[in-house]
mmCIF file of C-alpha atoms in Angstrom:
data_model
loop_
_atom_site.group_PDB
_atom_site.id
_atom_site.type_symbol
_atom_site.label_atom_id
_atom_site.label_comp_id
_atom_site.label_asym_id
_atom_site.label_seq_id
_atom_site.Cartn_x
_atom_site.Cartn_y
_atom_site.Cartn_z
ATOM 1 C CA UNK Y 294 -3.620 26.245 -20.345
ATOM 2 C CA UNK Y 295 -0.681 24.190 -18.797
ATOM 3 C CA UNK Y 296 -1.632 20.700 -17.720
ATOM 4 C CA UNK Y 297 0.167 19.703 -14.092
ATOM 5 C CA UNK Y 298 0.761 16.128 -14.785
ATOM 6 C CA UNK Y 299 1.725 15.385 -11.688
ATOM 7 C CA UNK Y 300 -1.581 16.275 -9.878
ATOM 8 C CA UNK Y 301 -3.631 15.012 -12.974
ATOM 9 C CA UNK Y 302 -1.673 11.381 -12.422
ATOM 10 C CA UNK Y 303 -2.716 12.236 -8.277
ATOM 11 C CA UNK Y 304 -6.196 12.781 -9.409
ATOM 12 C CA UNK Y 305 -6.100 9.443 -11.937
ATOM 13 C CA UNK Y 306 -4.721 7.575 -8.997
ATOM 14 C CA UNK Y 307 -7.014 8.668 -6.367
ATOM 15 C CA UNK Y 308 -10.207 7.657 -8.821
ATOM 16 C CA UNK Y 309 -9.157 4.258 -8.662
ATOM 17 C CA UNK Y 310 -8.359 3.641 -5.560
ATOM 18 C CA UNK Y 311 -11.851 5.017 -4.958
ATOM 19 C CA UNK Y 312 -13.256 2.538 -6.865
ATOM 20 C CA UNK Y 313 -10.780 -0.119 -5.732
ATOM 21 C CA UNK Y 314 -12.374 0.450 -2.604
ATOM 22 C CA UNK Y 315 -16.084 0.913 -3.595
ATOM 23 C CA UNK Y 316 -15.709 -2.871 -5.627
ATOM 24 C CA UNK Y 317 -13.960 -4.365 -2.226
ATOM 25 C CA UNK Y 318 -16.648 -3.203 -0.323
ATOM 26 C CA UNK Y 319 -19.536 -4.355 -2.766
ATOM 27 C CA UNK Y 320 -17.833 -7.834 -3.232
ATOM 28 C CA UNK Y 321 -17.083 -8.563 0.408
ATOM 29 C CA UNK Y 322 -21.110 -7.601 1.295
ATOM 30 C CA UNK Y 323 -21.987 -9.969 -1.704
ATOM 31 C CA UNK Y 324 -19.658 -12.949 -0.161
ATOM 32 C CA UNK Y 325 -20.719 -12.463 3.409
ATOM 33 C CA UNK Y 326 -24.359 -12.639 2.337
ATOM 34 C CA UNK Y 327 -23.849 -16.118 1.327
ATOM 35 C CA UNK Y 328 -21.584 -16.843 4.368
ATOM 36 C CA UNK Y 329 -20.859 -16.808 7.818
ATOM 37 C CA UNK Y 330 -18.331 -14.207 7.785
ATOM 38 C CA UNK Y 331 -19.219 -10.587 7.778
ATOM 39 C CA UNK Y 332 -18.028 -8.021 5.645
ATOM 40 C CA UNK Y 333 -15.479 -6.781 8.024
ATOM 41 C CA UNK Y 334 -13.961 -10.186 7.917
ATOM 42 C CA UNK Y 335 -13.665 -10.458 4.388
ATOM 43 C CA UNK Y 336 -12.504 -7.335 3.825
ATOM 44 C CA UNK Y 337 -9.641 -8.405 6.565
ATOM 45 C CA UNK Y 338 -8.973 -12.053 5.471
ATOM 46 C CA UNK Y 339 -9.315 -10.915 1.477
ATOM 47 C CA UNK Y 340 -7.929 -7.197 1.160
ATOM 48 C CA UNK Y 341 -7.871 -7.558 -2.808
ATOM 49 C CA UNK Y 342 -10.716 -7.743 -5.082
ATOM 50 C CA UNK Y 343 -9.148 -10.675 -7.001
ATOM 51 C CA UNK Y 344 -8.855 -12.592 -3.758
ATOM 52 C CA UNK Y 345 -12.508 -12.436 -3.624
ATOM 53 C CA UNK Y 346 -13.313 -13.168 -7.049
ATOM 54 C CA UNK Y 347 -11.072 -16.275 -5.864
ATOM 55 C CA UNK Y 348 -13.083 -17.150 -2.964
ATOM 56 C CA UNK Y 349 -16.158 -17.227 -5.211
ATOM 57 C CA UNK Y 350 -14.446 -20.262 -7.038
ATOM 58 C CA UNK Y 351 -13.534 -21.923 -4.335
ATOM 59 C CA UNK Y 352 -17.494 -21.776 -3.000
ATOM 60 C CA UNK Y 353 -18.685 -22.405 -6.524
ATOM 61 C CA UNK Y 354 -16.272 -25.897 -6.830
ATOM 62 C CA UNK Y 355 -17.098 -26.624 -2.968
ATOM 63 C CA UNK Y 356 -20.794 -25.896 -3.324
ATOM 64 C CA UNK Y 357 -21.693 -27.497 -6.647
ATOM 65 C CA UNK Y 358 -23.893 -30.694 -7.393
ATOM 66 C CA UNK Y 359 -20.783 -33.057 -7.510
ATOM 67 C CA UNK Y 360 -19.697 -36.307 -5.674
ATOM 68 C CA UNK Y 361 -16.729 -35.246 -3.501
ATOM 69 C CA UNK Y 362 -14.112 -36.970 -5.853
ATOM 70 C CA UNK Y 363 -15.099 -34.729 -8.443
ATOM 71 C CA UNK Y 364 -14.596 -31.568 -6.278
ATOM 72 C CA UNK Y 365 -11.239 -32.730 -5.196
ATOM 73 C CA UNK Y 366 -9.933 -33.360 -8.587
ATOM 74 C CA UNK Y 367 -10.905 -29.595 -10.011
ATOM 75 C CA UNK Y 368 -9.163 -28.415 -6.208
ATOM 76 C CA UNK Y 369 -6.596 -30.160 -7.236
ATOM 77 C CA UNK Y 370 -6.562 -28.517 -10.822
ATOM 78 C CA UNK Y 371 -6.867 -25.066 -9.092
ATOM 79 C CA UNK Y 372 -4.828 -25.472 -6.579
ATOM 80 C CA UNK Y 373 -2.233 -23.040 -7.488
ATOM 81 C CA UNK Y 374 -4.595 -20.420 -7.938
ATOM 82 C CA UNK Y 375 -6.772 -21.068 -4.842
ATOM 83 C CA UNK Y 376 -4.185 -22.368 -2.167
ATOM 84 C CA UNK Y 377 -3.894 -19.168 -0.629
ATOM 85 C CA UNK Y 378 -7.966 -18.354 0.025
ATOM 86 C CA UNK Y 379 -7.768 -22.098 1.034
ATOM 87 C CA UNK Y 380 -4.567 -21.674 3.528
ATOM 88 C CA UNK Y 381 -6.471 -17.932 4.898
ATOM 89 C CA UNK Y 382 -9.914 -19.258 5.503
ATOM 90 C CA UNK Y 383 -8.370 -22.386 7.478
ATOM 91 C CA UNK Y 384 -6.550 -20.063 9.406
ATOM 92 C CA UNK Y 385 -9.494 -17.996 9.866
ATOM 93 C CA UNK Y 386 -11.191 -21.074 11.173
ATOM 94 C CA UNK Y 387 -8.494 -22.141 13.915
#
Protein backbone atom coordinates (compact mmCIF):
# COMPACT_ATOMS: atom_id res chain seq x y z
CA UNK A 1 0.00 0.00 0.00
CA UNK A 2 1.47 3.44 -1.13
CA UNK A 3 1.00 6.22 1.37
CA UNK A 4 -0.01 9.80 -0.53
CA UNK A 5 1.81 12.09 1.72
CA UNK A 6 0.53 14.87 0.39
CA UNK A 7 -3.19 14.19 1.24
CA UNK A 8 -2.12 12.45 4.59
CA UNK A 9 -0.22 16.03 5.51
CA UNK A 10 -4.00 17.62 4.02
CA UNK A 11 -5.73 15.31 6.34
CA UNK A 12 -3.05 16.14 9.46
CA UNK A 13 -3.64 19.75 8.67
CA UNK A 14 -7.29 19.80 8.41
CA UNK A 15 -7.51 17.87 12.08
CA UNK A 16 -6.01 20.73 13.59
CA UNK A 17 -7.44 23.36 12.29
CA UNK A 18 -10.58 21.53 13.40
CA UNK A 19 -9.58 21.60 16.68
CA UNK A 20 -7.98 25.04 16.40
CA UNK A 21 -11.36 26.01 15.85
CA UNK A 22 -13.31 23.77 18.31
CA UNK A 23 -10.67 25.31 21.35
CA UNK A 24 -11.43 29.08 19.90
CA UNK A 25 -14.86 28.48 20.14
CA UNK A 26 -14.84 26.77 23.70
CA UNK A 27 -12.46 29.53 25.08
CA UNK A 28 -14.26 32.55 23.68
CA UNK A 29 -17.85 31.01 25.29
CA UNK A 30 -15.76 30.51 28.58
CA UNK A 31 -14.46 34.38 28.45
CA UNK A 32 -17.76 35.87 27.44
CA UNK A 33 -19.45 34.05 30.31
CA UNK A 34 -17.50 36.05 32.67
CA UNK A 35 -17.86 39.24 30.52
CA UNK A 36 -19.74 41.60 28.70
CA UNK A 37 -18.69 40.64 25.37
CA UNK A 38 -20.23 37.77 23.55
CA UNK A 39 -18.63 35.07 21.91
CA UNK A 40 -18.86 36.56 18.53
CA UNK A 41 -16.87 39.43 19.84
CA UNK A 42 -14.17 37.55 21.19
CA UNK A 43 -13.82 35.41 18.60
CA UNK A 44 -13.48 38.86 16.40
CA UNK A 45 -11.32 40.99 18.80
CA UNK A 46 -9.10 37.61 19.81
CA UNK A 47 -8.92 35.28 16.58
CA UNK A 48 -6.06 33.11 18.31
CA UNK A 49 -6.38 30.83 21.14
CA UNK A 50 -3.23 32.27 22.81
CA UNK A 51 -4.76 35.72 22.64
CA UNK A 52 -7.37 34.41 24.84
CA UNK A 53 -5.37 32.52 27.16
CA UNK A 54 -3.85 36.23 27.31
CA UNK A 55 -6.98 37.93 28.07
CA UNK A 56 -7.50 35.51 30.96
CA UNK A 57 -4.29 37.12 32.57
CA UNK A 58 -5.09 40.28 32.04
CA UNK A 59 -8.73 39.61 33.98
CA UNK A 60 -6.96 37.45 36.52
CA UNK A 61 -4.20 40.57 37.39
CA UNK A 62 -7.22 43.18 36.91
CA UNK A 63 -9.67 41.14 38.95
CA UNK A 64 -7.58 39.90 41.87
CA UNK A 65 -7.72 40.92 45.68
CA UNK A 66 -4.91 43.60 45.28
CA UNK A 67 -4.58 47.41 46.02
CA UNK A 68 -4.34 49.04 42.57
CA UNK A 69 -0.50 49.73 42.93
CA UNK A 70 0.02 46.21 43.08
CA UNK A 71 -1.95 45.50 39.84
CA UNK A 72 -0.11 48.16 38.02
CA UNK A 73 3.27 46.98 38.90
CA UNK A 74 2.60 43.10 37.59
CA UNK A 75 0.86 45.23 34.23
CA UNK A 76 3.76 46.73 34.12
CA UNK A 77 5.82 43.38 34.39
CA UNK A 78 3.52 41.91 31.64
CA UNK A 79 3.28 44.46 29.63
CA UNK A 80 5.03 43.10 26.70
CA UNK A 81 3.05 40.15 26.67
CA UNK A 82 -0.38 41.75 27.31
CA UNK A 83 -0.12 45.23 25.47
CA UNK A 84 -1.82 44.03 22.58
CA UNK A 85 -5.24 42.42 24.41
CA UNK A 86 -4.82 45.75 26.37
CA UNK A 87 -4.47 48.12 23.06
CA UNK A 88 -7.68 45.66 21.29
CA UNK A 89 -10.09 45.75 24.15
CA UNK A 90 -9.58 49.71 24.46
CA UNK A 91 -10.27 49.91 21.01
CA UNK A 92 -13.13 47.70 21.37
CA UNK A 93 -14.37 50.08 23.99
CA UNK A 94 -14.14 53.47 21.90
Amino acid sequence: MTINWEELEKEIDGAIQTGTNNTNKKLSSRISSVTRLTDEEITEMLPESTDVKKLSKLMAIVKAAEDDNTKAKKLAHNVEELGSIVIKLINKLT
